[in-house]
Short mmCIF file of C-alpha atoms and ligand atoms in Angstrom, two decimals:
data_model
loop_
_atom_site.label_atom_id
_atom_site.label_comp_id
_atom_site.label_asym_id
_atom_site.label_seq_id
_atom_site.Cartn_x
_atom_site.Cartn_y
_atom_site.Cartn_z
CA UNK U 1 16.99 -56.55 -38.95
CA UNK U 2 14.21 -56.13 -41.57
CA UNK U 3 13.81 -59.11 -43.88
CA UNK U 4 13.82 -58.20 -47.44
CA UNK U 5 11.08 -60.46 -48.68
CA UNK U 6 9.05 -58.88 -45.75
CA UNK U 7 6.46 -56.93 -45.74
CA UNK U 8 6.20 -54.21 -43.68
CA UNK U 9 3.69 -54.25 -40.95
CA UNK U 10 2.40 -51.13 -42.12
CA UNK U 11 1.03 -52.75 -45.12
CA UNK U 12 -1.71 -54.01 -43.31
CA UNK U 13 -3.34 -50.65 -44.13
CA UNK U 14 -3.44 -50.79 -47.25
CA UNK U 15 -5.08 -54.38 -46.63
CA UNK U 16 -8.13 -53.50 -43.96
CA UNK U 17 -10.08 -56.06 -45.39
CA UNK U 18 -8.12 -58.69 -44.75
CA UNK U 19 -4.04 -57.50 -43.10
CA UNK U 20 -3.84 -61.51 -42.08
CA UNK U 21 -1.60 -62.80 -45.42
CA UNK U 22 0.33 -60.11 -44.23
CA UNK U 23 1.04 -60.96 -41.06
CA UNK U 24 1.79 -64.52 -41.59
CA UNK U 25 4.31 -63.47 -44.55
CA UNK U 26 6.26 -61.56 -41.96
CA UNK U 27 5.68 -64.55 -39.34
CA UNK U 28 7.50 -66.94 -41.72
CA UNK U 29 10.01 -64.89 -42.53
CA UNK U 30 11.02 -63.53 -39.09
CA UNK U 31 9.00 -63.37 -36.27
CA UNK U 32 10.32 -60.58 -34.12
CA UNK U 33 11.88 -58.09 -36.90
CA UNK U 34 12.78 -54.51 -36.79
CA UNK U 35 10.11 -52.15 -38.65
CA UNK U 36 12.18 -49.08 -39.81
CA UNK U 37 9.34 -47.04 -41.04
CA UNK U 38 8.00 -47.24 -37.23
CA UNK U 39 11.11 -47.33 -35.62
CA UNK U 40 9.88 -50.75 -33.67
CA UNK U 41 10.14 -54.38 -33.26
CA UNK U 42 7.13 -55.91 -34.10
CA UNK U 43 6.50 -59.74 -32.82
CA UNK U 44 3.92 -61.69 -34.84
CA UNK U 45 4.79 -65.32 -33.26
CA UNK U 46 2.44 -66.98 -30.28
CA UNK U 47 5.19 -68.35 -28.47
CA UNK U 48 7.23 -65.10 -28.53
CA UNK U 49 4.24 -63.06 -27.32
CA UNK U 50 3.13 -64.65 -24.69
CA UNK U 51 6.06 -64.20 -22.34
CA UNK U 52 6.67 -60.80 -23.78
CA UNK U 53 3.71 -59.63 -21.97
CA UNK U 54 4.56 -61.22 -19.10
CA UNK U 55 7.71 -59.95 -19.09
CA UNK U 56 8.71 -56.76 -16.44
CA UNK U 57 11.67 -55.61 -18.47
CA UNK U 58 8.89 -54.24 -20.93
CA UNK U 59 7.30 -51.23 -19.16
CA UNK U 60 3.70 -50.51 -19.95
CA UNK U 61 4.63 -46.53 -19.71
CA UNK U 62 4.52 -45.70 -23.26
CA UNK U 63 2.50 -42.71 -23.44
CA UNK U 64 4.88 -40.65 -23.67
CA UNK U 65 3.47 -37.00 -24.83
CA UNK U 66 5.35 -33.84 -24.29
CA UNK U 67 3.87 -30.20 -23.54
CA UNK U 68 6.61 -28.53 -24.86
CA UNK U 69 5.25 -29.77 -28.19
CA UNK U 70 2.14 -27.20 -27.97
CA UNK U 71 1.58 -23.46 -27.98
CA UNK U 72 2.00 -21.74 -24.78
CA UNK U 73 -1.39 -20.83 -24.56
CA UNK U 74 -2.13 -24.50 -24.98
CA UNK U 75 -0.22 -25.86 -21.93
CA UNK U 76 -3.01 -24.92 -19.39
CA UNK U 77 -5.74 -26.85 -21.12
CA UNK U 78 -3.60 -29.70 -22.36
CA UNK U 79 -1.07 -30.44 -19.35
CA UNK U 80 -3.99 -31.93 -16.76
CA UNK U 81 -5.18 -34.08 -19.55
CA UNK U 82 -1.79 -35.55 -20.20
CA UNK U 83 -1.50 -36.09 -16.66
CA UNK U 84 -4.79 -38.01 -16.21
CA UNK U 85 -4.14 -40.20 -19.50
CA UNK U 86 -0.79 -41.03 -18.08
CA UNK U 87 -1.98 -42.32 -15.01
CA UNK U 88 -4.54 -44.77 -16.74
CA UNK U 89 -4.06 -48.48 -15.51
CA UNK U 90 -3.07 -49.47 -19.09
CA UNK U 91 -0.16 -47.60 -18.80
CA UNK U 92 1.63 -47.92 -15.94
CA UNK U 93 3.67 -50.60 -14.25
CA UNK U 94 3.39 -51.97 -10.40
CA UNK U 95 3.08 -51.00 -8.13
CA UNK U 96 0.82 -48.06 -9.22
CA UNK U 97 -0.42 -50.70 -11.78
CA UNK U 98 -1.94 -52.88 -9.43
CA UNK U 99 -3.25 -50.29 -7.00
CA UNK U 100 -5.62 -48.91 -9.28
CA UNK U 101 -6.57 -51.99 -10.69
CA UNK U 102 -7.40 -53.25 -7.48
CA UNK U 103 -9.62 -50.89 -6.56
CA UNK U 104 -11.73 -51.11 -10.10
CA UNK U 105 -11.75 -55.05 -10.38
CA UNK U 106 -14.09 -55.57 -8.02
CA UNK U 107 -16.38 -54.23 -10.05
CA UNK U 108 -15.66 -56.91 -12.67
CA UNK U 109 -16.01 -59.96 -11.21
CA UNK U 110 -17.96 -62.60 -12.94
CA UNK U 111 -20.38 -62.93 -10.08
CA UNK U 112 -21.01 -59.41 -10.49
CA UNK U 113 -21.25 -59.86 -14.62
CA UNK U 114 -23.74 -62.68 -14.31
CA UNK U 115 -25.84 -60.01 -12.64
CA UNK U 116 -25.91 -57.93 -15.07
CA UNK U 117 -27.19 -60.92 -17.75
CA UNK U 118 -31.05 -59.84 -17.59
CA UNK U 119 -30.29 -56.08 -17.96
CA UNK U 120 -28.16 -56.81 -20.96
CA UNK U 121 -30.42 -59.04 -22.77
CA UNK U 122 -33.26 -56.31 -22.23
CA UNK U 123 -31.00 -53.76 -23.42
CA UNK U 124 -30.48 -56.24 -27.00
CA UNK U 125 -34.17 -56.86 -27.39
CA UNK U 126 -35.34 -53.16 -26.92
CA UNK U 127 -32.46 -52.70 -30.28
CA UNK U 128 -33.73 -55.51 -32.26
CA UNK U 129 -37.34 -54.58 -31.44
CA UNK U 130 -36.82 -51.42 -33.43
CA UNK U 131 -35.13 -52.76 -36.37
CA UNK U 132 -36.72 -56.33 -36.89
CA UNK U 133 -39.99 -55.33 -38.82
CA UNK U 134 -37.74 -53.06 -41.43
CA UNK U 135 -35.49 -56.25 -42.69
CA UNK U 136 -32.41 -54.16 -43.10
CA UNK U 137 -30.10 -52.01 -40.10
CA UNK U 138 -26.79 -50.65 -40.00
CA UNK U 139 -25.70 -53.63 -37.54
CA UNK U 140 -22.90 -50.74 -36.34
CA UNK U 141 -25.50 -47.72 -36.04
CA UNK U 142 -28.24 -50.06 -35.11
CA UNK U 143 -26.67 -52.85 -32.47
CA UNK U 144 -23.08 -53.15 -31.83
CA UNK U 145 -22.38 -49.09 -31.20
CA UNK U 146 -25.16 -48.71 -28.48
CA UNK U 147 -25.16 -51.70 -26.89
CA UNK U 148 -21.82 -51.59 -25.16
CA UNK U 149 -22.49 -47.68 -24.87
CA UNK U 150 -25.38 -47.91 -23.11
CA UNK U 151 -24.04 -51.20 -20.86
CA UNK U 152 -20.75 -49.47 -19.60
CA UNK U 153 -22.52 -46.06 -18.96
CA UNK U 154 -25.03 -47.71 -16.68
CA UNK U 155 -22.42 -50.18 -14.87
CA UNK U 156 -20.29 -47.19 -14.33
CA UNK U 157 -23.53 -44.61 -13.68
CA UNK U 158 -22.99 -41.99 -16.18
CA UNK U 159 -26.76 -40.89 -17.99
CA UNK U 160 -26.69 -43.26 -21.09
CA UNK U 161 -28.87 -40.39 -22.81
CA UNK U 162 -25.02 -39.11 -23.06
CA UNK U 163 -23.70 -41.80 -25.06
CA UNK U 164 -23.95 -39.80 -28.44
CA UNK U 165 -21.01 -37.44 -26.96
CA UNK U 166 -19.15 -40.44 -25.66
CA UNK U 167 -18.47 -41.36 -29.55
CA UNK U 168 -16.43 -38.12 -30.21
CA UNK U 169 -14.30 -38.16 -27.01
CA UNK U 170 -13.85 -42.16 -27.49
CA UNK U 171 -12.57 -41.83 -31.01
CA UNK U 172 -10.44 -38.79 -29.68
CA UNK U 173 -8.82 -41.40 -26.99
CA UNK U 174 -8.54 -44.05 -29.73
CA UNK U 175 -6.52 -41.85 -32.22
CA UNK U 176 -4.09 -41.22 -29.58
CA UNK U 177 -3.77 -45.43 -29.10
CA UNK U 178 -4.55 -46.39 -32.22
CA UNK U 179 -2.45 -44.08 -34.69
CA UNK U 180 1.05 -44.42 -35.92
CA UNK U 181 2.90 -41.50 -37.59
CA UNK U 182 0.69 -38.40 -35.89
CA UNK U 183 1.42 -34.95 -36.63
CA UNK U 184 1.33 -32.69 -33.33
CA UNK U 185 -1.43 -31.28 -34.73
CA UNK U 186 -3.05 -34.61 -34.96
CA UNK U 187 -2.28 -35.33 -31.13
CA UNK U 188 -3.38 -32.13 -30.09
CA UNK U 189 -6.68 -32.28 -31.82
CA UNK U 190 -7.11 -35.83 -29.86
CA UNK U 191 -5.71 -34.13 -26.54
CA UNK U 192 -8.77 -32.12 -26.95
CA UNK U 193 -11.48 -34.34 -27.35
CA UNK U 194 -10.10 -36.12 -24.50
CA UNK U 195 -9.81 -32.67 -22.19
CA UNK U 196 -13.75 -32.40 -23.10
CA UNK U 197 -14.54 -36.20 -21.92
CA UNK U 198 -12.68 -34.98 -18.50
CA UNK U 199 -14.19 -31.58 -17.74
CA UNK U 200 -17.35 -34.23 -18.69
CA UNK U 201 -16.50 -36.57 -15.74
CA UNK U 202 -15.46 -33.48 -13.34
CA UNK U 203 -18.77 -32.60 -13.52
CA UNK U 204 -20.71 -35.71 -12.89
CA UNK U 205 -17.94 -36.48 -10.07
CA UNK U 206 -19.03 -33.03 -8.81
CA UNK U 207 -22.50 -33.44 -8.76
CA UNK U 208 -22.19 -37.25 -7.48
CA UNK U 209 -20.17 -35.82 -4.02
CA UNK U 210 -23.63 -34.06 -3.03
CA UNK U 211 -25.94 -37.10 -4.33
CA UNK U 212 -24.28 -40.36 -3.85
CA UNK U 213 -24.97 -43.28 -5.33
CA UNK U 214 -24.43 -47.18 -5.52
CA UNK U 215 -21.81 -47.67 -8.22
CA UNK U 216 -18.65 -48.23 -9.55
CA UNK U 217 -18.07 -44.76 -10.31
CA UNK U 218 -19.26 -44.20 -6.18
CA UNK U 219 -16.67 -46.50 -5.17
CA UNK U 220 -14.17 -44.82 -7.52
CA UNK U 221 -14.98 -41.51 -5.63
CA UNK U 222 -14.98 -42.88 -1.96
CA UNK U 223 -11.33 -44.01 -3.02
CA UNK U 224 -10.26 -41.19 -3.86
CA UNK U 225 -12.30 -38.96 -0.98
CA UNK U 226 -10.05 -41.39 1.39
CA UNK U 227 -6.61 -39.72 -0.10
CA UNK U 228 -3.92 -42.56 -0.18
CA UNK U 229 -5.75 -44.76 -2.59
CA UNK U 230 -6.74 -42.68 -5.47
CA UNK U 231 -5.22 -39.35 -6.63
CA UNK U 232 -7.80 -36.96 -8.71
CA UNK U 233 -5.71 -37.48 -11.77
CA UNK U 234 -5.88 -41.09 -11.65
CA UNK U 235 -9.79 -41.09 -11.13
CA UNK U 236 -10.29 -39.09 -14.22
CA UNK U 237 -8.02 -40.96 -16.46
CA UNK U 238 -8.90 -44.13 -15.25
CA UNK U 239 -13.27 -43.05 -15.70
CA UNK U 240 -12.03 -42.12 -19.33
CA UNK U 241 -10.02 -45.85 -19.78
CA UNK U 242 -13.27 -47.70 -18.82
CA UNK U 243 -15.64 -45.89 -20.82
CA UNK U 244 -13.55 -45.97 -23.72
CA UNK U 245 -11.72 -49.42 -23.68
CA UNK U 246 -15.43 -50.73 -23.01
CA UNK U 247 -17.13 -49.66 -25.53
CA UNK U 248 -15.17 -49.19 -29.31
CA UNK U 249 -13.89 -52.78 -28.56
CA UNK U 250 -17.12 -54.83 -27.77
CA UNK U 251 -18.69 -52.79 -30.69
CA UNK U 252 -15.97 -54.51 -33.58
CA UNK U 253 -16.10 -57.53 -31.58
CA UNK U 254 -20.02 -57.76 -32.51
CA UNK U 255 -19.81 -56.45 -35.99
CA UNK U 256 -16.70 -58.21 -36.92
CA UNK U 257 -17.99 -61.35 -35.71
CA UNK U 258 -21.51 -60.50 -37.67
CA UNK U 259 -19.32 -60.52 -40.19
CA UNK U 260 -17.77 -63.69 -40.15
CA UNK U 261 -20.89 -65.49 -39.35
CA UNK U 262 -22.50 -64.14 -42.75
CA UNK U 263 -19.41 -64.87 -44.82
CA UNK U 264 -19.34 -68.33 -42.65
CA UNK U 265 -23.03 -69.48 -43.29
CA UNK U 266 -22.60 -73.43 -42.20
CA UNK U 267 -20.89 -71.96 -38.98
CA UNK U 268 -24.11 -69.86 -38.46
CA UNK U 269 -26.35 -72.35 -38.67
CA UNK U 270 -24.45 -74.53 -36.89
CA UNK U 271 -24.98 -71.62 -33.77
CA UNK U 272 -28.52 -71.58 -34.57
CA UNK U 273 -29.21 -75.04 -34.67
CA UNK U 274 -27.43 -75.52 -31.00
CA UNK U 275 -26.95 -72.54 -28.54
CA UNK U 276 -25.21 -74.04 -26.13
CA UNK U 277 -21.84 -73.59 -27.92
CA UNK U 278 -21.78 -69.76 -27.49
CA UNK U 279 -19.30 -69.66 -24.98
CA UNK U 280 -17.36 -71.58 -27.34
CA UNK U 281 -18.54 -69.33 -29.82
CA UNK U 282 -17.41 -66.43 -28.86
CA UNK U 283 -13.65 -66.83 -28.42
CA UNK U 284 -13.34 -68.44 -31.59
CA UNK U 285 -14.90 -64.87 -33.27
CA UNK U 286 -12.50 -62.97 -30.31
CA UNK U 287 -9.36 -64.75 -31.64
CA UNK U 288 -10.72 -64.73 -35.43
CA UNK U 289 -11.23 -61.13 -35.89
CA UNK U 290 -9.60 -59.45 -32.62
CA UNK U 291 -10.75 -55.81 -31.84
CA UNK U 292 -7.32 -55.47 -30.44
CA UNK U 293 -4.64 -56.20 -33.03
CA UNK U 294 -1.75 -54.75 -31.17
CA UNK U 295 -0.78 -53.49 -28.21
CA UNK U 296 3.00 -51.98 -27.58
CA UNK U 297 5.87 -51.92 -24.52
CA UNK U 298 8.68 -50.42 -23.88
CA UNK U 299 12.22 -51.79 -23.04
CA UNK U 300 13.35 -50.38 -19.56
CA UNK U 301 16.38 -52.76 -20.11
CA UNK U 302 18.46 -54.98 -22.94
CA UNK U 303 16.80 -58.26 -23.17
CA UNK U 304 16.38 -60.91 -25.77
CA UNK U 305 13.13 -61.53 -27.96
CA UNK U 306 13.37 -64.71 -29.55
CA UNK U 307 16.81 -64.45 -31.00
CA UNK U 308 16.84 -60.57 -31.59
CA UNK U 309 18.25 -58.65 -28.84
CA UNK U 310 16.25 -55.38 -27.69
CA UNK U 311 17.95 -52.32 -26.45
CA UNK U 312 16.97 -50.20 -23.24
CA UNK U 313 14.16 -47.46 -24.55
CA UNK U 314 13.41 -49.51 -27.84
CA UNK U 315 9.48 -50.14 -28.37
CA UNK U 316 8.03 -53.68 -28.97
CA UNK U 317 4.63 -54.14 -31.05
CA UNK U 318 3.08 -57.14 -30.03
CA UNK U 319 0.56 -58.24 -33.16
CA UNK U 320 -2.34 -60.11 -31.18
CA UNK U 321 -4.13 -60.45 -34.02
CA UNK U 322 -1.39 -61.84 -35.67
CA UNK U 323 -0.96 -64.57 -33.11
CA UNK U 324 -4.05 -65.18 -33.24
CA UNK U 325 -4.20 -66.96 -35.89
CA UNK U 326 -0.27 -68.29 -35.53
CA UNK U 327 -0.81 -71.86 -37.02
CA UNK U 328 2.26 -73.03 -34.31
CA UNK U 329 -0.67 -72.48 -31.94
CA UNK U 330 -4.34 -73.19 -33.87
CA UNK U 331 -4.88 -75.68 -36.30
CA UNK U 332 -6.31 -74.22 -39.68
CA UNK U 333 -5.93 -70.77 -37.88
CA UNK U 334 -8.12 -69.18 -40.80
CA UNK U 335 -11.16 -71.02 -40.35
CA UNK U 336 -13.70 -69.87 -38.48
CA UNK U 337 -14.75 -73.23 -36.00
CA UNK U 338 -16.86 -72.46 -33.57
CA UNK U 339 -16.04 -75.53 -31.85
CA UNK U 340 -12.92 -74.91 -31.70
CA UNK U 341 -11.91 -76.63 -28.24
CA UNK U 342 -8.41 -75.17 -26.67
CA UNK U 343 -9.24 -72.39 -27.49
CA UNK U 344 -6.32 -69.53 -25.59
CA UNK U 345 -6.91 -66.57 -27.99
CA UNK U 346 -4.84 -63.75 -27.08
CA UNK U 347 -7.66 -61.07 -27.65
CA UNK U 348 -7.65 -59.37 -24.10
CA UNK U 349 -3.61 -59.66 -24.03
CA UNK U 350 -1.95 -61.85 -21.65
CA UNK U 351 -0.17 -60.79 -17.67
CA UNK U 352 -0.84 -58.44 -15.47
CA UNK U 353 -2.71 -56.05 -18.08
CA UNK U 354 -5.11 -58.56 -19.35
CA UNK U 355 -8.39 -57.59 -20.23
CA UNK U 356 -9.95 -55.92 -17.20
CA UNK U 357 -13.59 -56.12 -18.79
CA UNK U 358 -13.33 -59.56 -20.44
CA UNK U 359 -15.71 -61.11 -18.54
CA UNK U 360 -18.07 -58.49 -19.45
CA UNK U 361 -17.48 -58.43 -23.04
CA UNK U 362 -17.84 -61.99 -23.03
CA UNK U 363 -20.94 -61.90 -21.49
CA UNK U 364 -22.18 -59.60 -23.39
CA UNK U 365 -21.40 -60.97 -26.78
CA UNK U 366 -22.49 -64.27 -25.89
CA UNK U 367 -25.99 -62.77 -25.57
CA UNK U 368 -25.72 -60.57 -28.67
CA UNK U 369 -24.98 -63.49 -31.04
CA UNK U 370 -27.71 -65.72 -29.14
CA UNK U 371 -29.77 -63.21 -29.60
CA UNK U 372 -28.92 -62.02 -32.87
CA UNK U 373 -28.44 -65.41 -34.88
CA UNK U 374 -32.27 -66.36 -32.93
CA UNK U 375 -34.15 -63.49 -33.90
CA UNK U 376 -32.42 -62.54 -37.66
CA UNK U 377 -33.16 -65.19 -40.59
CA UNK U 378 -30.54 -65.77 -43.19
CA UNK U 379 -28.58 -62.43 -42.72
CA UNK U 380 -27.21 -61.27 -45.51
CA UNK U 381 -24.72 -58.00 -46.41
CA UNK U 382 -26.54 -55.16 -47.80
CA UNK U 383 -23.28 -53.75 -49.87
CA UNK U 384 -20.43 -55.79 -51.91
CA UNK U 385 -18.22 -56.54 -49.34
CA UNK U 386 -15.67 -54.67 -50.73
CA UNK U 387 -17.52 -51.19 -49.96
CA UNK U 388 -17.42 -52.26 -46.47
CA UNK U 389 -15.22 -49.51 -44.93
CA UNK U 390 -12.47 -50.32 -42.24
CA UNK U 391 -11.09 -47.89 -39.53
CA UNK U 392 -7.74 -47.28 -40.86
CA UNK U 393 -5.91 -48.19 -37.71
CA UNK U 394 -2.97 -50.89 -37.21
CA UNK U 395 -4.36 -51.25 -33.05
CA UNK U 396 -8.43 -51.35 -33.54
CA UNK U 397 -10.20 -53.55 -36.03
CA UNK U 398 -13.31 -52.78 -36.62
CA UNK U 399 -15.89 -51.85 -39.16
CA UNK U 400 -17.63 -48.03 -39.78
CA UNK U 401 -20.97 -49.66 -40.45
CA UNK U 402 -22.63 -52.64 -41.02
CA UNK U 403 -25.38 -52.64 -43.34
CA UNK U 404 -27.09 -56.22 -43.30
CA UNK U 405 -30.90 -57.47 -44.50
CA UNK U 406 -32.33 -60.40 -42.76
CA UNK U 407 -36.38 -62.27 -42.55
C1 LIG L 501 -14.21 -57.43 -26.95
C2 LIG L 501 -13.96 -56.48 -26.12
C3 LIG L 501 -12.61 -56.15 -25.58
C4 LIG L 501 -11.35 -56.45 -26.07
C5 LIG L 501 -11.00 -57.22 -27.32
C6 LIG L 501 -10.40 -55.88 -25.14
C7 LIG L 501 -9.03 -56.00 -25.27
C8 LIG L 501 -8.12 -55.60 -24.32
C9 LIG L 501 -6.69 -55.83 -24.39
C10 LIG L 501 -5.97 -56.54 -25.53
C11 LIG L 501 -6.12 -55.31 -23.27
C12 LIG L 501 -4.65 -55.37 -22.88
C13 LIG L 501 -3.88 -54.26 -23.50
C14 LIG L 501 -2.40 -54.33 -23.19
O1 LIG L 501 -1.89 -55.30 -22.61
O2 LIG L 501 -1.70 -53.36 -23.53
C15 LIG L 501 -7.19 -54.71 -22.50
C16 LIG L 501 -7.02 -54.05 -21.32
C17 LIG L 501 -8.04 -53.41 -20.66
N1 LIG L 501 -9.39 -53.48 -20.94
FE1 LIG L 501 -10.24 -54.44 -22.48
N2 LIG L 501 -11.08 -55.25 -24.13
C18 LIG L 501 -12.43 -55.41 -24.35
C19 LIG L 501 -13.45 -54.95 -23.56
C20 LIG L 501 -13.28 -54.25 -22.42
C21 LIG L 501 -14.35 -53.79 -21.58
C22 LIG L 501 -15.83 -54.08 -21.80
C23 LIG L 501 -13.77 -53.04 -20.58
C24 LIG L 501 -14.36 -52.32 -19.41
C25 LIG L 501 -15.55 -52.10 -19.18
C26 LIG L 501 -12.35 -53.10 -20.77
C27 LIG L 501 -11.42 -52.51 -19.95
C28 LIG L 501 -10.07 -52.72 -20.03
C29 LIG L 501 -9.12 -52.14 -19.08
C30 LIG L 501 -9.45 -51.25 -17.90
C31 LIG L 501 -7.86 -52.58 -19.49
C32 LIG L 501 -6.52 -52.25 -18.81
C33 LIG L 501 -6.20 -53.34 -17.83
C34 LIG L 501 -4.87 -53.14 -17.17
O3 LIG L 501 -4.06 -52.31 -17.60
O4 LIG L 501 -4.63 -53.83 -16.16
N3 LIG L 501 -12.09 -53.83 -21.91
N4 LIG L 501 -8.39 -54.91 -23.16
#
């Protein structure tokens, strides 16, 4: 099971800055070992990930949050919430899987992205404008946080202006993805938050069944009006997935890839000097520093992993990050090469869960870099690096704040 010389995956927080010497000591010494201290197998290998996530003996169903847990007195507040974040696209299987992710894709289709393009490059002006005279921002505060904040409230037609409250109940959402040993207490703080970002979207459903609109949250509500399609649990949970999946994640990817663009001058210049690698670009900084780092499934039956068998009910973590920079896959995986051709990062997963909002993200990073690396001369950090402060969170990477100069 757990290799001696191994770290422990859970090391990597004590190692923010930097968790990947950790995950390619526990590569090379076993890719698919048993964590005891999380009671989990986690997979750090390209090859072994890949059809792990493809496979449908690992269920997606892994929320798995009990009422009995809480008060009494709690149950009436926290047992519709449970219900709605259990019937969120990311965590179910077909065929409910692929029902409600039908009915939200067409919303995310690159034709419909592309349209978007003007809109978002506004949207990154109007923040620069305000910061580029000063010389110095918080490129977190400043950029990365309300950009995707203000993009996904408009796509989905929530009032932007409401963005500031979205960061509470996001974070509240994230805790309950992103953290590993929480107390009950800890879970029902989060259970909270999140019951305040629903009674949020039952009002704006509310008010948008007298006062339609055209959007995605319209044709959300017109599948659910019709009955079959959409149950009013599954439109509130999913409203809460997009919001929050599209925000905290496009926000690291900008700042972590800010990041690596500073500490990678020559690769900077090189984006400077020659925009038309940003596509390029922008999945080498997805697969260099992934938002995502892990994502987890559960084992509806015995199955083999590599060479380690998994038993029925035992959880998987599947390090993303970790293949990402697998050097079985990508030559030199820790360079930064924004040329990189062949490029198959795993940072919006892999099978029938991939990345609902990719195209968007990618989009929208690809005109936050242009834009960024165009307008803001030699970029610089404003603190040692070391005082840069991580979330402490083995699922999201990303930074607290950001604070750069620049000409
Ligand atoms: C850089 C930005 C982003 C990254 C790195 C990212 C990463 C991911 C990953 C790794 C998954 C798969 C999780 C799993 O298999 O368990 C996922 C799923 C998902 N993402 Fe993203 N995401 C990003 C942006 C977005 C955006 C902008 C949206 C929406 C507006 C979005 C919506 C979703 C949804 C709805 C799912 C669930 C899809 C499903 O279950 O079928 N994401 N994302």
């Amino acid at each position: 099971m757990q290799n001696a010389n191994a770290p422990l995956l859970t090391e990597a927080l004590t190692q923010l800055h930097n968790p990947y010497p950790i995950y390619h000591r526990l590569r090379a010494s076993d890719p698919v070992q048993w964590q005891a201290d999380m009671s989990a197998w986690a997979v750090t290998s390209y090859a072994d990930i890949v059809p792990g996530l493809r496979d449908n003996r690992l269920s997606a169903a892994r929320l798995t949050i009990d009422s009995a847990w809480f008060p009494e007195e709690m149950r009436t507040t926290i047992d519709p919430v449970v219900l709605a974040l259990t019937r969120q696209m990311l965590f179910l299987d077909p065929p409910d899987h692929s029902r409600l992710r039908g009915l939200v894709a067409k919303a995310f289709t690159p034709r419909v992205i592309e349209q978007l393009r003007g809109r978002m490059q506004e949207i990154v002006d109007q923040l620069l404008d305000t910061v580029q005279e000063k010389g110095e921002m918080d490129l977190v505060a400043n950029f990365s946080y309300p950009l995707p904040a203000i993009v996904i409230a408009e796509l989905l037609g929530v009032p932007a202006e409401d963005r500031d409250q979205f960061v509470q109940w996001t974070s509240s959402f994230g805790a309950l993805l992103g953290g590993h040993d929480l107390t009950v207490e800890d879970v029902l703080q989060a259970l909270l938050g999140v019951s305040e970002f629903i009674s949020y979207f039952r009002n704006v459903i509310q008010q948008r069944r007298s006062a339609p609109r055209d959007d995605l949250l319209q044709a959300m509500i017109a599948a659910e009006e019709q009955g079959d399609k959409l149950s009013e649990e599954e439109l509130l949970g999913n409203c809460v997935l997009l919001l929050a999946a599209g925000h905290g994640t496009t926000t690291h990817l900008i700042s972590n890839g800010m990041l690596a663009l500073i500490n990678n001058p020559d690769q900077l210049e090189m984006l400077r000097e020659d925009p038309s690698i940003i596509s390029l670009a922008v999945l080498e900084l997805l697969r260099y520093d992934s938002p995502v780092q892990l994502t987890s499934r559960t084992a509806i039956q015995s199955m083999c992993i590599g060479d380690k068998q998994i038993e029925e009910g035992q959880e998987v973590l599947f390090c993303l990050g970790a293949a990402n920079r697998d050097p079985a896959q990508f030559a030199e995986p820790d360079r930064l090469n924004l040329r990189r051709q062949e490029n198959r990062h795993l940072a919006f997963g892999q099978g029938i869960h991939y990345c609902l909002g990719a195209p968007l993200a990618r989009v929208e990073a690809e005109i936050a870099f242009s834009t960024l690396v165009r307008r803001l001369r030699s970029p610089r950090l404003a603190i040692p690096e070391t005082e840069l402060e991580w979330s402490p969170s083995l699922v999201f990477r990303g930074l607290r704040s950001l604070p750069i100069t620049f000409r």
